[in-house]
Coordinates of C-alpha atoms and ligand atoms in Angstrom, one line a residue:
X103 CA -21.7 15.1 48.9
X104 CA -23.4 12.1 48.9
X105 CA -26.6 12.0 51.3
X106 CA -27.9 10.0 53.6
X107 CA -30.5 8.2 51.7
X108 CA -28.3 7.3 48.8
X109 CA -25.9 5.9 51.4
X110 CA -28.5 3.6 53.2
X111 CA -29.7 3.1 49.1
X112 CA -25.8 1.7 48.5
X113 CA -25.7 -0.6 52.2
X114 CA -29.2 -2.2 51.5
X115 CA -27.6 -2.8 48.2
X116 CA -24.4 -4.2 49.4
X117 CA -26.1 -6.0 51.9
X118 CA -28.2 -8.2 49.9
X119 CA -25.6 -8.9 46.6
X120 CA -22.4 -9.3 49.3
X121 CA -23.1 -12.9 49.5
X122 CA -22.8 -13.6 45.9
X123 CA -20.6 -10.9 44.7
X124 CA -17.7 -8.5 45.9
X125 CA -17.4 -5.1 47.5
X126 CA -17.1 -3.5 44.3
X127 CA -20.4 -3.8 43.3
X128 CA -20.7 -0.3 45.6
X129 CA -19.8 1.5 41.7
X130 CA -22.9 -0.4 40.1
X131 CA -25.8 2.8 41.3
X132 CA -23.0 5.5 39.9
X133 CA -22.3 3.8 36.7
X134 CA -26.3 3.2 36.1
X135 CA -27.3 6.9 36.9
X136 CA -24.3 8.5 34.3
X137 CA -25.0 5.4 31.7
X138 CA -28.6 6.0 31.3
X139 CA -28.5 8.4 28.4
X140 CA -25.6 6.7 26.6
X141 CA -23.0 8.7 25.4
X142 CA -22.1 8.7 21.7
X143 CA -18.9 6.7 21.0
X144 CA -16.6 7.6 17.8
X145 CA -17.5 5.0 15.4
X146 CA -15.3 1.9 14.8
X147 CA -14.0 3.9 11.3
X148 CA -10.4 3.6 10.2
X149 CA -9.5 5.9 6.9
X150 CA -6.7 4.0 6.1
X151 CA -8.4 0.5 6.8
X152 CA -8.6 -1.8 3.4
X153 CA -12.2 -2.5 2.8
X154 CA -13.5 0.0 5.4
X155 CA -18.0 0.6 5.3
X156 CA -18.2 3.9 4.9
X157 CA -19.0 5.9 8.5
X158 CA -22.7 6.9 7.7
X159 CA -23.3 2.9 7.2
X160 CA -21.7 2.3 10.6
X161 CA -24.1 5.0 12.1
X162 CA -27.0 3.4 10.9
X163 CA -26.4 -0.2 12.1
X164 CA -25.5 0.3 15.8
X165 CA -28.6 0.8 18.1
X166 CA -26.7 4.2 19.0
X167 CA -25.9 6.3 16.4
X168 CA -22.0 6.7 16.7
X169 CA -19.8 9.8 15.8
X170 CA -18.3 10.4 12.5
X171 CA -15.3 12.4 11.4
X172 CA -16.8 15.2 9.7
X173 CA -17.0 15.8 5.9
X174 CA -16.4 18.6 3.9
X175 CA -19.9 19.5 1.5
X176 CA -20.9 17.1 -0.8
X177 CA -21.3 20.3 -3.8
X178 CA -17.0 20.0 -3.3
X179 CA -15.0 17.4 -5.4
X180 CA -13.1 15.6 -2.4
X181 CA -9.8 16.7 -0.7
X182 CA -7.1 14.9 -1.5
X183 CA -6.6 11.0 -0.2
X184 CA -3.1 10.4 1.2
X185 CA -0.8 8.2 -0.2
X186 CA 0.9 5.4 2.3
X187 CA 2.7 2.7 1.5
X188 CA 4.0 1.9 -1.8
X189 CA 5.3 -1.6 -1.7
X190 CA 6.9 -2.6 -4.6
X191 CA 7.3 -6.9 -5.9
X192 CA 10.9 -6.5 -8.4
X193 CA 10.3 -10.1 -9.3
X194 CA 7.0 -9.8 -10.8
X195 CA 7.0 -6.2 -11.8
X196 CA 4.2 -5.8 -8.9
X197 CA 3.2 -3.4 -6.5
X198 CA 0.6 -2.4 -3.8
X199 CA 0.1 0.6 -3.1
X200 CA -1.9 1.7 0.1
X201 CA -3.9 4.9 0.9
X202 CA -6.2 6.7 3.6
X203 CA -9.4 7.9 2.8
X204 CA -10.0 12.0 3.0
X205 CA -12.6 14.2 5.2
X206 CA -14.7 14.1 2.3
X207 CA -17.9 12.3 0.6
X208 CA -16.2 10.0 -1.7
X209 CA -17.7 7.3 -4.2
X210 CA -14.5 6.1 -6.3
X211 CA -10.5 6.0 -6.1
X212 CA -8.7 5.8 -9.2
X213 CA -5.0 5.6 -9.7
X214 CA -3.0 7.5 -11.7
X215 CA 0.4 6.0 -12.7
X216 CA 3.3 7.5 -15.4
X217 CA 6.9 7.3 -16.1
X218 CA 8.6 10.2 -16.9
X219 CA 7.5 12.8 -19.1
X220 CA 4.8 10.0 -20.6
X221 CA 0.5 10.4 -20.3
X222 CA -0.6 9.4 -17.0
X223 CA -2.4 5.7 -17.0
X224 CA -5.8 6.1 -15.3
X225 CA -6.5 3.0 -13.6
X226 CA -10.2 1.6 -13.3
X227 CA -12.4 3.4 -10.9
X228 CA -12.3 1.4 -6.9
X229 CA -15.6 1.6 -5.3
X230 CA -15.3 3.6 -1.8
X231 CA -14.4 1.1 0.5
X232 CA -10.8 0.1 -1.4
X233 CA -7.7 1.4 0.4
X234 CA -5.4 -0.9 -1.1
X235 CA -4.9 -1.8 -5.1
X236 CA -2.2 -3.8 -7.0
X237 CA -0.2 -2.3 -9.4
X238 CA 0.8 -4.9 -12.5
X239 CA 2.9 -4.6 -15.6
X240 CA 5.8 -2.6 -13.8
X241 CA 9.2 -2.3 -16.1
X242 CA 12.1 -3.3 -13.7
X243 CA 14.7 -0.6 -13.2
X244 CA 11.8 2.2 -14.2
X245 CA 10.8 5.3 -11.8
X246 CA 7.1 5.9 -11.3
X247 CA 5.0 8.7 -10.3
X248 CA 2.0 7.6 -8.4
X249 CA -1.2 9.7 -7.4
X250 CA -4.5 8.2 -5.8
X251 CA -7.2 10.5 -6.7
X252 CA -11.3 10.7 -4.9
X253 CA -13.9 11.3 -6.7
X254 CA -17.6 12.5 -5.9
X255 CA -20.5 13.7 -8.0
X256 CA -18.3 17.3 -7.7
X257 CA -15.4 16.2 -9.3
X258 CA -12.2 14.7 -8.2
X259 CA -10.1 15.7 -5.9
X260 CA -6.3 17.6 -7.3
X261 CA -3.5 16.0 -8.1
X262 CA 0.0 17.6 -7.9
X263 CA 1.8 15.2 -9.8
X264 CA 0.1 15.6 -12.6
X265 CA 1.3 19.4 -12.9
X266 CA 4.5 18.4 -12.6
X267 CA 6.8 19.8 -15.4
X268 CA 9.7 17.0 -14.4
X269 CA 8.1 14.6 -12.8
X270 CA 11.4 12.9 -12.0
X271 CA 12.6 15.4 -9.9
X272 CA 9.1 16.8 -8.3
X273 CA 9.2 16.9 -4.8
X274 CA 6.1 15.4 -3.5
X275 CA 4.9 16.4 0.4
X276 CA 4.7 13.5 2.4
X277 CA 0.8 13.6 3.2
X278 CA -0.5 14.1 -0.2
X279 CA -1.6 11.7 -2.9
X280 CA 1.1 11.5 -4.9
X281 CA 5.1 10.3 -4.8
X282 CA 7.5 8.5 -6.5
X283 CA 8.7 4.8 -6.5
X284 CA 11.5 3.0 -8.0
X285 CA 11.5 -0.7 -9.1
X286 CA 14.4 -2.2 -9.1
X287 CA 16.5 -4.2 -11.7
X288 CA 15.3 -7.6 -11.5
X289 CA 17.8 -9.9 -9.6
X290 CA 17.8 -12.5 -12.3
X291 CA 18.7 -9.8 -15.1
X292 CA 21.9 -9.7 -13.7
X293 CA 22.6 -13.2 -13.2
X294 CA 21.2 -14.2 -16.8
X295 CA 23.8 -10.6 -17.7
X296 CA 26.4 -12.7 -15.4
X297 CA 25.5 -16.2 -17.3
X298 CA 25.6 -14.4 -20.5
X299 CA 28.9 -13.0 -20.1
X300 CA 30.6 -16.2 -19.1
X301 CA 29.5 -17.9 -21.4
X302 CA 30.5 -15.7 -24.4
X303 CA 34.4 -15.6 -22.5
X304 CA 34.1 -20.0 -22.6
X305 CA 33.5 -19.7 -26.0
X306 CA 35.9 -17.4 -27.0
X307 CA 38.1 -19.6 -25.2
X308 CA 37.5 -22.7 -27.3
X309 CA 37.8 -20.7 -30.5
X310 CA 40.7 -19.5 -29.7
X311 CA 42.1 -23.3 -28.9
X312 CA 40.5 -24.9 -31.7
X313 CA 42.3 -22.2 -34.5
X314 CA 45.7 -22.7 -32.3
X315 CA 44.8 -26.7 -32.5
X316 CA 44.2 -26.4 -36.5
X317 CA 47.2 -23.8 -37.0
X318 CA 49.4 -26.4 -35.4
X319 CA 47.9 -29.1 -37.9
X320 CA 48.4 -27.1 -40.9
X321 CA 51.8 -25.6 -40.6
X322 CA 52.8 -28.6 -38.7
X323 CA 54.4 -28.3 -35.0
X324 CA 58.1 -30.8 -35.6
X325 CA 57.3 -31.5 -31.5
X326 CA 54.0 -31.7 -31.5
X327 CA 54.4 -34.7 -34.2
X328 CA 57.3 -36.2 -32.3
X329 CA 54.9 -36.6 -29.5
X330 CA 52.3 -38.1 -31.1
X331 CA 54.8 -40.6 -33.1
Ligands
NAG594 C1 -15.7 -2.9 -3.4 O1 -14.8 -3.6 -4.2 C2 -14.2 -4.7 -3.7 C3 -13.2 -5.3 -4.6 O2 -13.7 -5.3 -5.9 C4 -15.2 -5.7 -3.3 O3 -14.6 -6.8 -2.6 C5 -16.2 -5.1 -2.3 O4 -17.3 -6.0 -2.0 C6 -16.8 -3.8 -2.9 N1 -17.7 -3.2 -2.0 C7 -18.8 -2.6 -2.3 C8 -19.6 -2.0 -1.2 O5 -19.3 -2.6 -3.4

């Protein structure tokens, strides 16, 4: 394959750089001739990465224009994002909730959050880099339904959830932008509950030996007064 000149091309080559440097040096004339029009590289873009420039921004700054997912029209409200992890703080009634972005244009995330059968909470509109938001005010022991929403200058992209007739026994698909979370009682309810209790039984207790102390005093206890005499 390879002909003669290029051969005598690689030995000059060899010959003068294999002082200074190794035989595989031999590669550098191969790599130089296919590198020459640089190839486009996927861009250094994460969907699901907190705080994540949008891909077109990423495009612009390299000196080669990477490759970006592609993206449905911008005339379309955005597919839906996909919920990930919900990870939920019992001891503060706290939670973060992480999601990935769609294959869409998208300027904001918002949050929808509601219990039961009660109006959805809209929470205030994330700018398009978020993937990550805290959750505050949680009630321990409550179930939530949670949906991340995109939006666009189209309109926002569906939520499920908020069809739901029963939202507490919806199923939601694993992929999409809404599911369910539970937070827990919060460990020191049930110790104060435990606390509580006990203390309520002590008392009882000493009521019960002070009347049987005073009952003895009044009606008078013959042995009780011979040991005290
Ligand atoms: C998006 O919002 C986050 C949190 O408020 C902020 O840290 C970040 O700088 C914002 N990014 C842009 C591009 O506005």
């Amino acid at each position: 394959m390879l002909g003669s000149p290029l051969l005598l091309w690689l030995l000059a080559g060899t010959l003068s750089m294999a002082a200074e440097t190794g035989p595989l040096d031999i590669q550098d004339p191969e790599e130089d001739s296919e590198a020459t029009p640089l190839l486009p590289v996927p861009c250094d873009y994460d969907r699901c990465r907190h705080l994540q420039v949008p891909c077109e921004e990423l495009q612009q700054a390299g000196p080669v224009a990477c490759l970006c997912p592609g993206l449905s029209s911008l005339a379309q409200p955005p597919t839906p994002p996909r919920l990930g992890e919900v990870r939920v703080m019992a001891e503060d009634g706290h939670a973060t909730v992480h999601w990935c972005a769609p294959a869409s244009p998208v300027h904001h995330y918002q949050l929808l959050l509601w219990e039961g059968t009660g109006a959805p909470y809209r929470g205030p509109l994330l700018n398009t880099t978020m993937r990550r938001a805290e959750l505050g005010g949680l009630r321990p022991g409550s179930t939530y339904v949670l949906c991340v929403v995109a939006i666009n200058e189209a309109g926002e992209s569906p939520a499920p959830g908020l069809g739901a007739e029963d939202p507490d026994t919806a199923a939601f698909p694993t992929f999409g932008p809404c599911g369910r979370f539970s937070v827990p009682p919060r460990p020191g309810t049930l110790v104060h509950t435990a606390i509580g209790v006990g203390t309520a039984l002590v008392l009882l207790g000493c009521a019960a030996l002070v009347w049987r102390f005073h009952l003895h005093r009044r009606w008078g206890c013959p042995r009780c007064h011979e040991a005290t005499a």
